[in-house]
Tab-separated table of C-alpha atoms in Angstrom:
chain	number	residue	atom	x	y	z
P	22	MET	CA	0.000	0.000	0.000
P	23	LYS	CA	2.834	2.324	0.876
P	24	GLN	CA	4.507	1.658	-2.475
P	25	VAL	CA	1.298	2.345	-4.358
P	26	SER	CA	0.947	5.705	-2.581
P	27	ILE	CA	4.527	6.656	-3.443
P	28	VAL	CA	4.010	5.685	-7.088
P	29	LEU	CA	0.767	7.709	-7.274
P	30	VAL	CA	2.429	10.772	-5.721
P	31	ALA	CA	5.324	10.442	-8.164
P	32	LEU	CA	2.960	10.152	-11.136
P	33	PHE	CA	0.933	13.122	-9.908
P	34	ALA	CA	4.123	15.211	-9.561
P	35	LEU	CA	5.187	14.283	-13.099
P	36	ALA	CA	1.759	15.179	-14.452
P	37	ILE	CA	1.860	18.595	-12.805
P	38	ALA	CA	5.426	19.253	-13.952
P	39	GLY	CA	4.472	18.388	-17.528
P	40	CYS	CA	1.621	20.924	-17.563
P	41	GLY	CA	3.860	23.953	-18.119
P	42	PRO	CA	3.669	26.050	-21.270
P	43	SER	CA	4.455	24.300	-24.533
P	44	ALA	CA	7.377	25.263	-26.736
P	45	GLU	CA	4.917	27.010	-29.052
P	46	GLN	CA	3.486	29.032	-26.156
P	47	LYS	CA	6.975	29.953	-24.960
P	48	LYS	CA	7.885	31.145	-28.465
P	49	MET	CA	4.695	33.182	-28.653
P	50	VAL	CA	5.526	34.835	-25.329
P	51	ASP	CA	9.161	35.392	-26.351
P	52	ASP	CA	8.149	37.026	-29.642
P	53	LEU	CA	5.548	39.267	-28.007
P	54	THR	CA	7.989	40.136	-25.206
P	55	ALA	CA	10.620	41.185	-27.762
P	56	GLU	CA	8.053	43.341	-29.561
P	57	VAL	CA	6.883	45.001	-26.328
P	58	LYS	CA	10.479	45.620	-25.192
P	59	SER	CA	11.284	47.228	-28.549
P	60	MET	CA	8.222	49.452	-28.292
P	61	ALA	CA	9.203	50.404	-24.726
P	62	ASP	CA	12.721	51.294	-25.917
P	63	ASN	CA	11.234	53.489	-28.646
P	64	ALA	CA	8.958	55.167	-26.107
P	65	SER	CA	11.949	55.772	-23.867
P	66	ASN	CA	13.867	57.329	-26.762
P	67	SER	CA	10.915	59.588	-27.538
P	68	ILE	CA	11.298	61.210	-24.105
P	69	GLY	CA	14.475	62.896	-25.346
P	70	LYS	CA	12.714	64.139	-28.469
P	71	LEU	CA	9.881	65.552	-26.377
P	72	GLU	CA	12.334	67.274	-24.043
P	73	GLY	CA	14.222	68.718	-27.018
P	74	VAL	CA	11.136	70.189	-28.650
P	75	ALA	CA	9.947	71.525	-25.272
P	76	GLY	CA	13.278	73.370	-24.998
P	77	GLU	CA	12.869	74.828	-28.488
P	78	ILE	CA	9.379	76.018	-27.612
P	79	ALA	CA	10.603	77.598	-24.367
P	80	ALA	CA	13.302	79.462	-26.288
P	81	ALA	CA	10.782	80.684	-28.875
P	82	ILE	CA	8.407	81.882	-26.159
P	83	ALA	CA	11.266	83.695	-24.434
P	84	GLY	CA	12.157	85.433	-27.707
P	85	ALA	CA	8.580	86.502	-28.339
P	86	ASP	CA	8.784	89.386	-25.848
P	87	SER	CA	11.627	91.024	-27.735
P	88	LEU	CA	9.827	90.344	-31.015
P	89	ALA	CA	6.708	92.082	-29.702
P	90	LYS	CA	8.798	95.083	-28.621
P	91	LYS	CA	10.416	95.325	-32.061
P	92	TYR	CA	7.103	94.989	-33.896
P	93	PRO	CA	4.386	96.514	-31.690
P	94	LYS	CA	1.899	96.721	-34.585
P	95	ASP	CA	2.003	92.950	-34.901
P	96	THR	CA	1.471	92.150	-31.218
P	97	ALA	CA	-1.813	90.336	-31.922
P	98	SER	CA	-0.131	87.941	-34.383
P	99	ILE	CA	2.763	87.369	-32.017
P	100	THR	CA	0.412	86.765	-29.080
P	101	SER	CA	-1.548	84.240	-31.134
P	102	ALA	CA	1.645	82.400	-32.112
P	103	VAL	CA	2.811	82.361	-28.483
P	104	SER	CA	-0.554	80.963	-27.431
P	105	GLN	CA	-0.120	78.122	-29.924
P	106	LEU	CA	3.406	77.527	-28.623
P	107	ARG	CA	2.215	77.369	-25.012
P	108	SER	CA	-0.551	74.951	-25.936
P	109	ALA	CA	1.918	72.738	-27.804
P	110	LYS	CA	4.366	72.867	-24.894
P	111	ASP	CA	1.627	71.875	-22.431
P	112	ARG	CA	0.716	68.917	-24.634
P	113	VAL	CA	4.359	67.876	-25.003
P	114	THR	CA	4.902	68.094	-21.252
P	115	SER	CA	1.753	66.112	-20.502
P	116	VAL	CA	2.648	63.355	-22.963
P	117	LYS	CA	6.231	63.231	-21.690
P	118	ASP	CA	5.019	62.924	-18.091
P	119	ASN	CA	2.503	60.197	-18.994
P	120	VAL	CA	5.013	58.155	-20.988
P	121	SER	CA	7.660	58.562	-18.275
P	122	ALA	CA	5.214	57.394	-15.601
P	123	TRP	CA	4.212	54.388	-17.689
P	124	LEU	CA	7.830	53.430	-18.334
P	125	ALA	CA	8.672	53.777	-14.634
P	126	GLN	CA	6.141	51.065	-13.752
P	127	PHE	CA	6.860	48.889	-16.810
P	128	LYS	CA	7.843	45.337	-15.981
P	129	VAL	CA	7.925	42.448	-18.430
P	130	PRO	CA	5.757	39.567	-17.196
P	131	SER	CA	7.378	36.153	-16.909
P	132	LEU	CA	6.189	32.605	-17.364
P	133	GLU	CA	8.170	31.767	-14.254
P	134	THR	CA	5.890	33.830	-12.042
P	135	MET	CA	2.614	33.885	-13.986
P	136	LYS	CA	0.442	31.505	-15.990
P	137	PHE	CA	0.662	31.564	-19.780
P	138	ASP	CA	-2.758	33.195	-20.226
P	139	GLN	CA	-1.901	35.904	-17.691
P	140	VAL	CA	1.458	36.648	-19.339
P	141	LEU	CA	-0.104	36.794	-22.788
P	142	SER	CA	-2.905	39.059	-21.582
P	143	LYS	CA	-0.464	41.402	-19.806
P	144	LEU	CA	1.831	41.599	-22.848
P	145	LYS	CA	-1.087	42.357	-25.168
P	146	LYS	CA	-2.286	45.097	-22.816
P	147	GLN	CA	1.215	46.590	-22.641
P	148	LYS	CA	1.484	46.510	-26.431
P	149	GLU	CA	-1.852	48.324	-26.743
P	150	GLU	CA	-0.815	50.937	-24.175
P	151	LEU	CA	2.513	51.484	-25.943
P	152	SER	CA	0.732	51.883	-29.282
P	153	THR	CA	-1.464	54.558	-27.724
P	154	ALA	CA	1.583	56.250	-26.192
P	155	THR	CA	3.362	56.219	-29.555
P	156	SER	CA	0.373	57.900	-31.202
P	157	GLU	CA	0.273	60.525	-28.449
P	158	VAL	CA	3.999	61.220	-28.807
P	159	GLU	CA	3.707	61.573	-32.578
P	160	GLY	CA	0.720	63.904	-32.213
P	161	ALA	CA	2.460	66.066	-29.626
P	162	LEU	CA	5.636	66.293	-31.708
P	163	SER	CA	3.638	67.163	-34.819
P	164	ALA	CA	1.672	69.893	-33.022
P	165	ALA	CA	4.864	71.286	-31.524
P	166	THR	CA	6.642	71.326	-34.872
P	167	THR	CA	3.674	73.056	-36.501
P	168	ALA	CA	3.545	75.708	-33.763
P	169	LEU	CA	7.314	76.282	-33.963
P	170	ASP	CA	7.266	76.535	-37.761
P	171	SER	CA	4.375	78.986	-37.585
P	172	TYR	CA	6.187	81.152	-35.041
P	173	LYS	CA	9.468	81.047	-36.978
P	174	GLY	CA	7.604	81.941	-40.176
P	175	LEU	CA	5.981	84.887	-38.419
P	176	ALA	CA	9.310	86.108	-37.013
P	177	SER	CA	11.014	85.716	-40.371
P	178	GLY	CA	8.152	87.476	-42.160
P	179	LEU	CA	8.303	90.422	-39.759
P	180	ALA	CA	12.059	90.746	-40.208
P	181	THR	CA	11.693	90.607	-43.986
P	182	LYS	CA	8.910	93.187	-43.932
P	183	VAL	CA	11.028	95.607	-41.896
P	184	ALA	CA	14.041	95.015	-44.123
P	185	ALA	CA	11.949	95.786	-47.208
P	186	LYS	CA	10.721	99.041	-45.647
P	187	MET	CA	14.314	100.022	-44.850
P	188	LYS	CA	15.359	99.500	-48.479
P	189	LYS	CA	12.546	101.758	-49.723
P	190	LYS	CA	13.782	104.636	-47.600
């Protein structure tokens, strides 16, 4: 009887040990993990881009005061451009903060500590969240670039207009 119990316990242990994820499931998790890690790396790299454009916007806003003093008749246009710059900077800062917060809590799930279905679900959710973050980053960078180009075009146009008036005199 004792031997039968030992054999049954041994068979039960082997059955449980053999119930882990299959090679196909492990490959699926490995592939999705690699994709999510790559997306997280890209999101991390975008933080630098967002910080760079935020610095450019801050410099443009700082220069707007002197531009308004040089061209008082065009204060309304300059104020409008600065408003667009501030809005773009707020969006850039918000996106940067959100992506940074997400990356700070990012942890790749493991088959060693979670069941296959849980790992797969978590990886899919992370991939979806990173896709959303990527779209937000692209939108913020696009809006910032548009606002900067508009402001630079305005500043250049004002300088050209003044230069043309000087030539006429």
